[in-house]
Short mmCIF file of N, CA and C in Angstrom, two decimals:
data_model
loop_
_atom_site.label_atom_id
_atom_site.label_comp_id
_atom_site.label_asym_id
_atom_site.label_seq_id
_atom_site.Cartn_x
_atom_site.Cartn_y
_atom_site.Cartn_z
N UNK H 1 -3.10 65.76 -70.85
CA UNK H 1 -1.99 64.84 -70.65
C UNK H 1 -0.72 65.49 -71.18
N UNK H 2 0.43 65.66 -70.48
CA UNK H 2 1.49 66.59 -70.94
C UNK H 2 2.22 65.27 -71.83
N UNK H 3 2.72 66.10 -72.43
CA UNK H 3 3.66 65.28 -73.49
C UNK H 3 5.43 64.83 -72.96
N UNK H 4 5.55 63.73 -73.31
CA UNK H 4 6.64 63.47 -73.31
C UNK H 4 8.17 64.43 -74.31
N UNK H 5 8.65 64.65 -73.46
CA UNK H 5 9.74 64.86 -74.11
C UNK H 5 11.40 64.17 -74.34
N UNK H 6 11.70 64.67 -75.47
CA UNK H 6 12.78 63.28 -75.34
C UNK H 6 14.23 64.68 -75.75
N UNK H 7 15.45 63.64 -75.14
CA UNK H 7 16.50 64.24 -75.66
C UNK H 7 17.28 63.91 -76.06
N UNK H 8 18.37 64.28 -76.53
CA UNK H 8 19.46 63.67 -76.82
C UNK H 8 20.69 63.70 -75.40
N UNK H 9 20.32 64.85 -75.22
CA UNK H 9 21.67 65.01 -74.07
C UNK H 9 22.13 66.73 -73.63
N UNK H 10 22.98 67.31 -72.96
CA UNK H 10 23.20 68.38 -73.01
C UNK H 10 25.10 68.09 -73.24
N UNK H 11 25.42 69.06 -73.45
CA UNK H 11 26.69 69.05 -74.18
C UNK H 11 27.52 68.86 -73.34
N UNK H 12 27.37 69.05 -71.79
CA UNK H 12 28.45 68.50 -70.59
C UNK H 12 28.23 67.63 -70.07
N UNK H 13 26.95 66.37 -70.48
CA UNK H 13 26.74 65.55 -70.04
C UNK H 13 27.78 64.29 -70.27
N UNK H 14 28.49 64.28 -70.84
CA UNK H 14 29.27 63.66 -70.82
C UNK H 14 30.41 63.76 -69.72
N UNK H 15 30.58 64.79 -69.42
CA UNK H 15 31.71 64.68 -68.07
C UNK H 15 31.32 65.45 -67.22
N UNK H 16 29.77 65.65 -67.00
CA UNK H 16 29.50 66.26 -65.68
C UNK H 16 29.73 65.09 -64.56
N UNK H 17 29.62 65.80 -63.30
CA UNK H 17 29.98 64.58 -62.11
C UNK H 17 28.61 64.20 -62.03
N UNK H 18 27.22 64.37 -62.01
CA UNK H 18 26.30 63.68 -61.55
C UNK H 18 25.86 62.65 -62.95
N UNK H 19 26.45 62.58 -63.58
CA UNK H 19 26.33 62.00 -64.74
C UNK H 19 27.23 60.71 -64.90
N UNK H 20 28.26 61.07 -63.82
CA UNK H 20 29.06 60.09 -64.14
C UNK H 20 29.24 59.21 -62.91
N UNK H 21 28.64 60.19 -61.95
CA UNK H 21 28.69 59.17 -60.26
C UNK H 21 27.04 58.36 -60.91
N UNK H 22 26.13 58.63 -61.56
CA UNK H 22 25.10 57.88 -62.04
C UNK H 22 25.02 56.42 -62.84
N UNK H 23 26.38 56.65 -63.21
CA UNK H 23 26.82 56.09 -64.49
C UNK H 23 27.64 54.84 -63.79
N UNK H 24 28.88 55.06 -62.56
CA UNK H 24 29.42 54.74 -61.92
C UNK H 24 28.55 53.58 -60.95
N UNK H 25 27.24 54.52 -60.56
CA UNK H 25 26.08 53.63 -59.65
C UNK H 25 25.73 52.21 -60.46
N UNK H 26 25.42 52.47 -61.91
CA UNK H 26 24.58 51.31 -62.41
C UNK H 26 25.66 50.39 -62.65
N UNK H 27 26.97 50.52 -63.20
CA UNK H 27 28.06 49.40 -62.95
C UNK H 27 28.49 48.76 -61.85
N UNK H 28 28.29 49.23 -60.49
CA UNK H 28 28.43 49.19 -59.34
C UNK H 28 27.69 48.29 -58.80
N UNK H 29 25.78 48.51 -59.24
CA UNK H 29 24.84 47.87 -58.47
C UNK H 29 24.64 46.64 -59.89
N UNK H 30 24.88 46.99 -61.21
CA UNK H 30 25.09 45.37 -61.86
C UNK H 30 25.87 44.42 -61.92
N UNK H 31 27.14 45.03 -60.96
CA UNK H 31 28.31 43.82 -60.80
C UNK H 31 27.55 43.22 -59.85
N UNK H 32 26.79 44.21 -58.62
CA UNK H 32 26.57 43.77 -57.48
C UNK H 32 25.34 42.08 -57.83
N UNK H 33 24.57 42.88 -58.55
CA UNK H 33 23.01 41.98 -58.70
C UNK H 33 23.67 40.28 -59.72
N UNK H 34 25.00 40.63 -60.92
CA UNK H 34 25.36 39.32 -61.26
C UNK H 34 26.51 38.85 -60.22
N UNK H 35 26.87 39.53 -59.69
CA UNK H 35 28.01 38.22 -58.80
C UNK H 35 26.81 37.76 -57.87
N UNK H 36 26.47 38.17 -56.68
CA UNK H 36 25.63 37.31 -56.46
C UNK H 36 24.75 36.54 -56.76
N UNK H 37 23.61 37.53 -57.67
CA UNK H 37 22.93 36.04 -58.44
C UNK H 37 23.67 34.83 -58.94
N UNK H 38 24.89 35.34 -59.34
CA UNK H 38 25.35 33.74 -60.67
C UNK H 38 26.11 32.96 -59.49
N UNK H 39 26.87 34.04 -58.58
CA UNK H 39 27.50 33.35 -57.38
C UNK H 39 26.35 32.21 -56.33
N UNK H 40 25.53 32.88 -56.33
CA UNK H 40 24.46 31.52 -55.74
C UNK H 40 24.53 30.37 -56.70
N UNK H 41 24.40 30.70 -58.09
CA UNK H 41 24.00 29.10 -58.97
C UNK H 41 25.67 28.57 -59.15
N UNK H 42 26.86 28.94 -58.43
CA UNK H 42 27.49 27.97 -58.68
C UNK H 42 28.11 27.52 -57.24
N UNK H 43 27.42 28.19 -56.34
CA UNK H 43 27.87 27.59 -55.16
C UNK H 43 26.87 26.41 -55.24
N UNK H 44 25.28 26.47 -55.45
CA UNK H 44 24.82 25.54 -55.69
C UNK H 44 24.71 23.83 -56.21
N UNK H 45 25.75 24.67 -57.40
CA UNK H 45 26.32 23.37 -58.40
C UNK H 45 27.25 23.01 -58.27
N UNK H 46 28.44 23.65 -57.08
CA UNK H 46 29.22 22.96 -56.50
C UNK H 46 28.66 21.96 -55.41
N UNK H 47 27.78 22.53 -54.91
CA UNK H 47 27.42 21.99 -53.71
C UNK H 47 26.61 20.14 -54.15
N UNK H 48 25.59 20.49 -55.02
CA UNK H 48 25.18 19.31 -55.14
C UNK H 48 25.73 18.94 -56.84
N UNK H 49 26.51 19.34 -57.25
CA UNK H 49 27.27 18.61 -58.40
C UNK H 49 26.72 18.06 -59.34
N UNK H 50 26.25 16.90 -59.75
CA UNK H 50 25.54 16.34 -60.59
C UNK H 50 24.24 16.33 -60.25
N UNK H 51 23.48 16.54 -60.31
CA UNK H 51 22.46 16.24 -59.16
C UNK H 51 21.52 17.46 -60.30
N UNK H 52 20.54 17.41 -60.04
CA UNK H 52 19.45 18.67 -60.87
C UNK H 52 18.83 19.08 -59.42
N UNK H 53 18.83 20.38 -59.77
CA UNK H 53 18.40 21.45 -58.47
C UNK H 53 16.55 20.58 -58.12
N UNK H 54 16.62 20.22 -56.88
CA UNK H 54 15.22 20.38 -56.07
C UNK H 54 14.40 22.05 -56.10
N UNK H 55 13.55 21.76 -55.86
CA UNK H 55 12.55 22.69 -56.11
C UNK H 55 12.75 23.85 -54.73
N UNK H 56 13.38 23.32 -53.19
CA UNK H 56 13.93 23.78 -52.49
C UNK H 56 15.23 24.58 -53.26
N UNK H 57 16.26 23.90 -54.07
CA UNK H 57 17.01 24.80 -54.28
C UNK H 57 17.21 25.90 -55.34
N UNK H 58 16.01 25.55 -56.68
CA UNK H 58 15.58 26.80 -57.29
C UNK H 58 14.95 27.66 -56.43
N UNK H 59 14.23 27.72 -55.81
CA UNK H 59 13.68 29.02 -54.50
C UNK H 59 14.86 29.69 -53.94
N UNK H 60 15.68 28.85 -53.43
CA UNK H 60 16.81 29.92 -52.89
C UNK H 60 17.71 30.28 -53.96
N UNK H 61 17.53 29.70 -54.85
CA UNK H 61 18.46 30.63 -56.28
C UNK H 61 17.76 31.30 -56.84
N UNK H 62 16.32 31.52 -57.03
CA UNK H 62 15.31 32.83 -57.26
C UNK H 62 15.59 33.80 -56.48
N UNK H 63 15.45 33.35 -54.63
CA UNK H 63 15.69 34.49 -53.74
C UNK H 63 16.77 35.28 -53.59
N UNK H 64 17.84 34.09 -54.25
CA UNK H 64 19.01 34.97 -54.11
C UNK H 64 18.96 36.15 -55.07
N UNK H 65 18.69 35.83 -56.48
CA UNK H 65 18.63 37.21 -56.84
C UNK H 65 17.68 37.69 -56.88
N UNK H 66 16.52 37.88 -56.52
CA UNK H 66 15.65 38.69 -55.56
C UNK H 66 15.92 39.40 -55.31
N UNK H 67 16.93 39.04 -54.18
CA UNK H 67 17.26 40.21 -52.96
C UNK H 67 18.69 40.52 -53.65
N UNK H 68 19.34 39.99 -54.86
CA UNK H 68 20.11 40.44 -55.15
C UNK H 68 20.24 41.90 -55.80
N UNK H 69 18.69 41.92 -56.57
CA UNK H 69 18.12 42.93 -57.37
C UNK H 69 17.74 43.89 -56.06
N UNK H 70 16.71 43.40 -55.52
CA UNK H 70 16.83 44.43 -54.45
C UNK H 70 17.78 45.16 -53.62
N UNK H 71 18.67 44.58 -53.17
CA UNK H 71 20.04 45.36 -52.82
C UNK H 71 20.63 46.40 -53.63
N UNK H 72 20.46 45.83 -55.08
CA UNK H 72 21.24 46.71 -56.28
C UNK H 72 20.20 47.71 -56.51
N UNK H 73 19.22 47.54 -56.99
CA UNK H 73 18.67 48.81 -56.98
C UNK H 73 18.20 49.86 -55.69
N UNK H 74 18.07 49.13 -54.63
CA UNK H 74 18.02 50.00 -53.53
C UNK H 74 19.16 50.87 -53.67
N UNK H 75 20.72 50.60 -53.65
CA UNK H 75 21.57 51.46 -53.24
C UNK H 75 21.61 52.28 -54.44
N UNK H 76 21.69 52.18 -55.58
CA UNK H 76 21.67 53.48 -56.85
C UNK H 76 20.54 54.00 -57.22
N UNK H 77 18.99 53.14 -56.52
CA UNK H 77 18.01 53.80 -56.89
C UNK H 77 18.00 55.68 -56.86
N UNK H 78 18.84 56.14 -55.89
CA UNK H 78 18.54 57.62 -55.82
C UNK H 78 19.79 57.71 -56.40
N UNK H 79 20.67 57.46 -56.93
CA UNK H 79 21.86 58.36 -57.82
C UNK H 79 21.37 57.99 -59.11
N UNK H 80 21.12 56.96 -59.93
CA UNK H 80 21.32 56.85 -60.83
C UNK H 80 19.53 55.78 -61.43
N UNK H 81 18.65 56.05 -60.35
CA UNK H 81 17.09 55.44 -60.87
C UNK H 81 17.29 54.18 -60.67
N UNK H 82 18.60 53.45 -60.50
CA UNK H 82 18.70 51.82 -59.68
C UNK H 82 18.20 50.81 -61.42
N UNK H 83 18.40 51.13 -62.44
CA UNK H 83 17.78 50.81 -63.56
C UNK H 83 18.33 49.30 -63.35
N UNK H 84 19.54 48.96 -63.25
CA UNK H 84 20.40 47.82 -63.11
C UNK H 84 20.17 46.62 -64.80
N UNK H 85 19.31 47.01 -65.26
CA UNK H 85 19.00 45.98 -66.28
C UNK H 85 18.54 47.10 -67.47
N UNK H 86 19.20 46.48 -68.76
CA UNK H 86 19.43 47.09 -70.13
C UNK H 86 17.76 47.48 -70.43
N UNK H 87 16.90 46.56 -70.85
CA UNK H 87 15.57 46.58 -70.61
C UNK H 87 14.77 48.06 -69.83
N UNK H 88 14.96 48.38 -68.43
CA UNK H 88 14.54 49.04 -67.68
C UNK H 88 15.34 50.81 -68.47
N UNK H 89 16.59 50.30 -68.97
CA UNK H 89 17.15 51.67 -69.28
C UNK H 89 16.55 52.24 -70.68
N UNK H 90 16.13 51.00 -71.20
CA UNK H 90 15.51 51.33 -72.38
C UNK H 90 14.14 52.04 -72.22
N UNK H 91 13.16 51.32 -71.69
CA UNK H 91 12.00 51.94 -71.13
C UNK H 91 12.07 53.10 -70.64
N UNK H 92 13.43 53.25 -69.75
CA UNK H 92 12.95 55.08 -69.23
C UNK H 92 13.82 55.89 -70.42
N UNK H 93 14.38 55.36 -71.80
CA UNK H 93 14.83 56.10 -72.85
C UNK H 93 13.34 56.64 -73.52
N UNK H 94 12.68 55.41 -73.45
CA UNK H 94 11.64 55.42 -74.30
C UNK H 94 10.53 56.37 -74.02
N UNK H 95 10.01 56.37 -72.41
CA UNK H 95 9.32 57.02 -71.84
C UNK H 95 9.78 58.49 -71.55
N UNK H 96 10.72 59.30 -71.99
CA UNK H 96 11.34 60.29 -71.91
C UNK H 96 11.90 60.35 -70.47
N UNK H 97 12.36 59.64 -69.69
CA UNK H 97 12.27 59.86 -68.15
C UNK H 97 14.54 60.10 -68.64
N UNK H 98 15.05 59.73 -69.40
CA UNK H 98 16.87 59.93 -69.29
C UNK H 98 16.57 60.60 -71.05
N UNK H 99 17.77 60.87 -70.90
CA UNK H 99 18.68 61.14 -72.15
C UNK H 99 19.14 60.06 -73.18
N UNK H 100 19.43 60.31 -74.60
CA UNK H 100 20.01 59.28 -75.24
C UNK H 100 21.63 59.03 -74.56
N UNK H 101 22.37 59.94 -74.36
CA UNK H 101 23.57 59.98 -73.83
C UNK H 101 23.77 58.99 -72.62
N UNK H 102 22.33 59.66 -71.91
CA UNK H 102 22.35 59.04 -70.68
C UNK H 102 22.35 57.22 -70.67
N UNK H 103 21.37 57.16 -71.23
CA UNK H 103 20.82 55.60 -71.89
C UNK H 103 22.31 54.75 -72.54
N UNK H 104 23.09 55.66 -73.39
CA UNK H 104 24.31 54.79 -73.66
C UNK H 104 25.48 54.77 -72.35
N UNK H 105 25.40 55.57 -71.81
CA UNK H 105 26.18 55.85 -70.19
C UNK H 105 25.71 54.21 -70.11
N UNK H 106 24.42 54.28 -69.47
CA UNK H 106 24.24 53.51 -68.20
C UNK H 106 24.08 51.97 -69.26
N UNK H 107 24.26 51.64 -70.69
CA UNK H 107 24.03 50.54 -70.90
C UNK H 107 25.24 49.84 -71.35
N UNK H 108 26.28 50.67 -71.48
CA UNK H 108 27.62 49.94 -71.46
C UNK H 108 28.22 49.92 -69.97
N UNK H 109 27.59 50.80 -68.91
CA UNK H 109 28.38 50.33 -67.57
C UNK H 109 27.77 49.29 -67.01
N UNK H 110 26.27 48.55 -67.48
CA UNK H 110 25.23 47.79 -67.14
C UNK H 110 26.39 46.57 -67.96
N UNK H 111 26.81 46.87 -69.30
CA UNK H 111 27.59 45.43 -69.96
C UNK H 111 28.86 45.39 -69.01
N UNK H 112 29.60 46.71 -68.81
CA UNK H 112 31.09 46.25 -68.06
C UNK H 112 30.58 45.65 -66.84
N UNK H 113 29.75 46.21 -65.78
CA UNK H 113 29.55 45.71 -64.53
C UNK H 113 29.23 43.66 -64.54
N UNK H 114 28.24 43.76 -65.67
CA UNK H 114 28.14 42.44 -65.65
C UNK H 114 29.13 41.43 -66.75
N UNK H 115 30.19 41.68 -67.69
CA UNK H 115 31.24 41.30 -67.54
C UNK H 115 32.46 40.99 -66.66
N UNK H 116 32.76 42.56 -65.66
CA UNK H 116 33.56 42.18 -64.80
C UNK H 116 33.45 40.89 -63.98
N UNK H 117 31.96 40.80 -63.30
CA UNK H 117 31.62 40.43 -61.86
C UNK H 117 31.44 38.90 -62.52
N UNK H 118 31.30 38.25 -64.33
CA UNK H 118 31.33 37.33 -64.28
C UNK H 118 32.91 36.64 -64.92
N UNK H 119 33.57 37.71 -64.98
CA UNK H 119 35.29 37.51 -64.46
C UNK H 119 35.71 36.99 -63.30
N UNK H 120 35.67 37.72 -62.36
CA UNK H 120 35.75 37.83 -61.21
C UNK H 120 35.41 36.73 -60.43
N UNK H 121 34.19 36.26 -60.87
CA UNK H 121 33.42 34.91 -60.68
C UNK H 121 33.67 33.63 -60.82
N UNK H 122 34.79 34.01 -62.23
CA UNK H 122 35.61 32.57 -62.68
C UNK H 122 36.94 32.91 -61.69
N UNK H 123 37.67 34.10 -61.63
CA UNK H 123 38.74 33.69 -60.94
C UNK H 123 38.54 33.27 -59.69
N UNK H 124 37.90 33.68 -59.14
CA UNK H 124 37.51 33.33 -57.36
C UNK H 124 37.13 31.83 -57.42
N UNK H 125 36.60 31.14 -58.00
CA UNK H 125 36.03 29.92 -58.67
C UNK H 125 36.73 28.88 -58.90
N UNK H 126 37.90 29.05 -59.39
CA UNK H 126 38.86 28.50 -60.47
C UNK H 126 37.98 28.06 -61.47
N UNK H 127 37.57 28.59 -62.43
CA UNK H 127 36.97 29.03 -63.52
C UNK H 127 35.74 27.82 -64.07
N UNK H 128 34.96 28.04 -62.79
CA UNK H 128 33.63 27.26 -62.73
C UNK H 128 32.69 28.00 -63.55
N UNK H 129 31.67 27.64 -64.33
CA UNK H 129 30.86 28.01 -65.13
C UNK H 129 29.53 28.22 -64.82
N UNK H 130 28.35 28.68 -65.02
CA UNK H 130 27.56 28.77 -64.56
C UNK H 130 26.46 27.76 -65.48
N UNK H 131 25.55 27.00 -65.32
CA UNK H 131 25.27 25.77 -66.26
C UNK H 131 24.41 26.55 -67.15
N UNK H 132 24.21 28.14 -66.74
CA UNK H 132 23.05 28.64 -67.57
C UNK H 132 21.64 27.62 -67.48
N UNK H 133 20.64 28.69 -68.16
CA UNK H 133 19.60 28.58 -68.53
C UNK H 133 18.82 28.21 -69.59
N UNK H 134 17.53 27.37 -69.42
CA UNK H 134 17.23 26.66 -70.78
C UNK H 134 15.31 26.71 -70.39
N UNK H 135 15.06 26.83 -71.76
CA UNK H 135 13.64 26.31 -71.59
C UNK H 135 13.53 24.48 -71.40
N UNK H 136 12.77 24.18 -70.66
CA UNK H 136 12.44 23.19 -70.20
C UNK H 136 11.95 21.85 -71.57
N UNK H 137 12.43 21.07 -71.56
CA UNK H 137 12.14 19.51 -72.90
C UNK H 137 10.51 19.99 -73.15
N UNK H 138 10.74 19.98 -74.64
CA UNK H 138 9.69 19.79 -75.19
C UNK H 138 9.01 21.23 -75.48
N UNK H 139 9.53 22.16 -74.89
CA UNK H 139 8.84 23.85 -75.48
C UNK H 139 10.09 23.98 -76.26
N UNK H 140 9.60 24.75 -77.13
CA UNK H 140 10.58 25.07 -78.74
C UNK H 140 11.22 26.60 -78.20
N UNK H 141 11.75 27.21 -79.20
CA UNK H 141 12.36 28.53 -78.80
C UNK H 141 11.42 29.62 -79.09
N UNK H 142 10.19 29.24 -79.79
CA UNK H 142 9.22 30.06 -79.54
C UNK H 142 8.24 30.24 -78.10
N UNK H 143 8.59 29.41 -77.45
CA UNK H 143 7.75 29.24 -76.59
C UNK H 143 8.85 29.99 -75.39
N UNK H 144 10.34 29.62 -75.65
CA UNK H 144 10.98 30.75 -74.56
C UNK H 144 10.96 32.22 -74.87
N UNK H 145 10.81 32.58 -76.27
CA UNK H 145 11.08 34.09 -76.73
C UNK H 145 9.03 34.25 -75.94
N UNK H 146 8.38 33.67 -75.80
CA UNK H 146 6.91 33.99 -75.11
C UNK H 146 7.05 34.24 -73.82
N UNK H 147 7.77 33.55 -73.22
CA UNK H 147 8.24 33.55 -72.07
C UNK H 147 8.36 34.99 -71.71
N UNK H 148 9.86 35.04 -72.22
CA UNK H 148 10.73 36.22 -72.18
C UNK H 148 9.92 37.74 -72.45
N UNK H 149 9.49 37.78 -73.22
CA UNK H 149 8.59 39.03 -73.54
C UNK H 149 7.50 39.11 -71.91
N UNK H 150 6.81 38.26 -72.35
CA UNK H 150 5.78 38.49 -71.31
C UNK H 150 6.22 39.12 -69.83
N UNK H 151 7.76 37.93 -69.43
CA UNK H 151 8.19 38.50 -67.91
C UNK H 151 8.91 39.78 -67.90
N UNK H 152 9.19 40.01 -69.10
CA UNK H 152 9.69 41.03 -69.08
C UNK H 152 8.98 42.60 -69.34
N UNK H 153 7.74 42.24 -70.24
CA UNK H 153 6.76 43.55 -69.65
C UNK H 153 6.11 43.10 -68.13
N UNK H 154 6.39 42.42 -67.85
CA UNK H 154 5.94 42.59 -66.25
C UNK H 154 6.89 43.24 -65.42
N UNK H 155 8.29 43.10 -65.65
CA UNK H 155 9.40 43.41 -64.83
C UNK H 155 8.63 45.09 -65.48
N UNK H 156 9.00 45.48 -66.33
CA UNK H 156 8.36 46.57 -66.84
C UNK H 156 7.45 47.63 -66.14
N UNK H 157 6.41 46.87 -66.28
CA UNK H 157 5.54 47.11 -65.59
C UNK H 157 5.19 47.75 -64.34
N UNK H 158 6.12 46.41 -63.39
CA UNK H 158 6.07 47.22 -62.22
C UNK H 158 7.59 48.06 -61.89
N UNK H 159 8.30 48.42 -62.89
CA UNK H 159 9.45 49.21 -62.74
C UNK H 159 8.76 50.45 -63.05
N UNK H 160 7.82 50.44 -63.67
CA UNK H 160 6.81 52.05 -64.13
C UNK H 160 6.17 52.16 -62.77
N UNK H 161 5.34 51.52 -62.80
CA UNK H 161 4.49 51.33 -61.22
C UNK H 161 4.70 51.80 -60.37
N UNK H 162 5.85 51.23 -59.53
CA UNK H 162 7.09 51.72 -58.14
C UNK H 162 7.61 52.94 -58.54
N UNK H 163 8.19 52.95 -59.58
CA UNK H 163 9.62 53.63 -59.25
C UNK H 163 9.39 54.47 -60.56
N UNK H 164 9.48 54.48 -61.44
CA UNK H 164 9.21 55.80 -62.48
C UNK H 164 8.35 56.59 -62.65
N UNK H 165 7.20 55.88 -62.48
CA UNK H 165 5.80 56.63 -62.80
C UNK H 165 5.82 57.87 -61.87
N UNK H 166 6.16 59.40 -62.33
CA UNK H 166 5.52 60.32 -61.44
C UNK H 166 4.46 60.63 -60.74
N UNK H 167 3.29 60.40 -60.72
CA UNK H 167 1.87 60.16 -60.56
C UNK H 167 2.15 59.50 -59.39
N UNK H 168 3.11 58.08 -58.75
CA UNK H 168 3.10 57.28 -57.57
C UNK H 168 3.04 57.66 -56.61
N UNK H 169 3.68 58.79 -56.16
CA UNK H 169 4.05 59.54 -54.65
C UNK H 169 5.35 59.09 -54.27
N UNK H 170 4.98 59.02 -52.98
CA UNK H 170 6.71 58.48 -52.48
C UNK H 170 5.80 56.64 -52.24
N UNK H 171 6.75 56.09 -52.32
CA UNK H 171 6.97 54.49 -52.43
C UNK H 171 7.46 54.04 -51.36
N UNK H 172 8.65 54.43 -51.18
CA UNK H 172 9.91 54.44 -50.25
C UNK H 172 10.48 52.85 -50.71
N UNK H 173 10.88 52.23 -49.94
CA UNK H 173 11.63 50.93 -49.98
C UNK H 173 10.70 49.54 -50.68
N UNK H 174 9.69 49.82 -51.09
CA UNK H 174 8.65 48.99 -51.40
C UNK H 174 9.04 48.73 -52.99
N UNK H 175 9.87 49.46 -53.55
CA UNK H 175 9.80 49.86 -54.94
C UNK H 175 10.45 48.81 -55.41
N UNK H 176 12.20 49.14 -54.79
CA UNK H 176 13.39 48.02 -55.06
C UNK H 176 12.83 46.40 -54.98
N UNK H 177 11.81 46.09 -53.44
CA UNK H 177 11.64 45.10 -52.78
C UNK H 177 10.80 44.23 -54.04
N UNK H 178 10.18 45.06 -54.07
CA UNK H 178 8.71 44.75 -55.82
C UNK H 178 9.25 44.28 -56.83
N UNK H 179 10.29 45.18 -56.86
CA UNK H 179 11.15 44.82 -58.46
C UNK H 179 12.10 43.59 -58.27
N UNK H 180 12.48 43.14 -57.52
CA UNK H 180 13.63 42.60 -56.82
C UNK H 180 12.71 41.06 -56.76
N UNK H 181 11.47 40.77 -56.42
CA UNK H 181 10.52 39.66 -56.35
C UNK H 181 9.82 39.82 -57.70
N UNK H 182 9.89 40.56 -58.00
CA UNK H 182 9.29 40.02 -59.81
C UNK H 182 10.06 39.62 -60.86
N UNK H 183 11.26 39.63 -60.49
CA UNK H 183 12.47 38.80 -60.96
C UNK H 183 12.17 37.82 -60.78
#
C-alpha cells in the first residue's frame, strides 16, 4: 500500500496560474451551488409565505440543490476537483490528494463565493432572508451534531468513491450527479 504523502505547497504556488484559475473555479462553482440553493428557499417562502413547506415543496428545495451541487461541481470538477464544500477540501488535505496552500486557496474562495452569492441574494431580493435550518421539536442539539456528522461522512464517502479515489477509473459524469443527490 503506497503511502500518502502530504505537503505544504511549492513556493510558486501561490501565484502560479493553474493554482489560481483552480482557486478562481471553487469560488465560482460555490457562489454558483449557494445562490441557487438558498435562491430556491426564498423564492419558495415568498411564494407560499407563512405557510410551512409541504413535503412536495421540500423535494424541490432538496432537488434544487442537488442539481445545484451537481452543476457546481461538474463545471470545476476538472480545474480545480469541483470540491465546492469546506468539508470535501479538508478530506482531500487530509488524504494527501492537495497541498496545505492549496487547501487555504480553495477554503477562503469556498467562504468569499458563498458570502458574495448570499449578498447578492439579499440585494436582488430586497433583503429577504433565508428562514434557515433547524432540527425538528423535540431532538436536542445533540441529536443535530448526530445528524450532521453522519451525513456528512456520507457526503464523504461518496466524494472518495466517485471522484478522488484513484483506484475508480474513469466515472465520467456519474461522479458530480452522486455527489449532487447525496446532498
Amino acid at each position: 500500500m503506497a503511502t500518502r504523502r502530504y505537503a505544504f505547497g511549492r513556493v510558486d504556488e501561490a501565484t502560479h496560474p493553474d493554482s489560481m484559475r483552480a482557486t478562481l473555479a471553487e469560488f465560482a462553482s460555490t457562489f454558483i451551488f449557494v445562490f441557487a440553493g438558498e435562491g430556491t428557499g426564498l423564492a419558495l417562502d415568498r411564494i407560499y409565505k407563512d405557510e410551512a413547506f409541504s413535503a412536495g415543496e421540500l423535494l424541490s428545495l432538496a432537488l434544487a440543490h442537488a442539481f445545484a451541487l451537481f452543476a457546481a461541481v461538474s463545471a470545476s470538477m476538472h480545474v480545480s476537483g469541483g470540491h465546492v464544500n469546506p468539508a470535501v477540501t479538508f478530506g482531500a488535505l487530509i488524504g494527501g490528494r492537495i497541498s496545505v496552500v492549496r487547501a487555504i486557496y480553495y477554503w477562503v474562495a469556498q467562504l468569499l463565493g458563498s458570502i458574495v452569492a448570499s449578498l447578492l441574494l439579499r440585494l436582488v431580493t430586497n433583503n429577504m432572508r433565508p428562514g434557515g435550518f433547524h432540527v425538528t421539536s423535540g431532538l436536542g442539539a445533540g441529536h443535530g451534531l448526530i445528524l450532521e456528522i453522519v451525513m456528512t461522512f456520507g457526503l464523504m464517502y461518496i466524494v472518495y468513491a466517485t471522484a478522488i479515489d484513484p483506484k475508480r477509473g474513469s466515472i465520467g459524469a456519474i461522479a458530480p450527479l452522486a455527489i449532487g443527490l447525496m446532498l
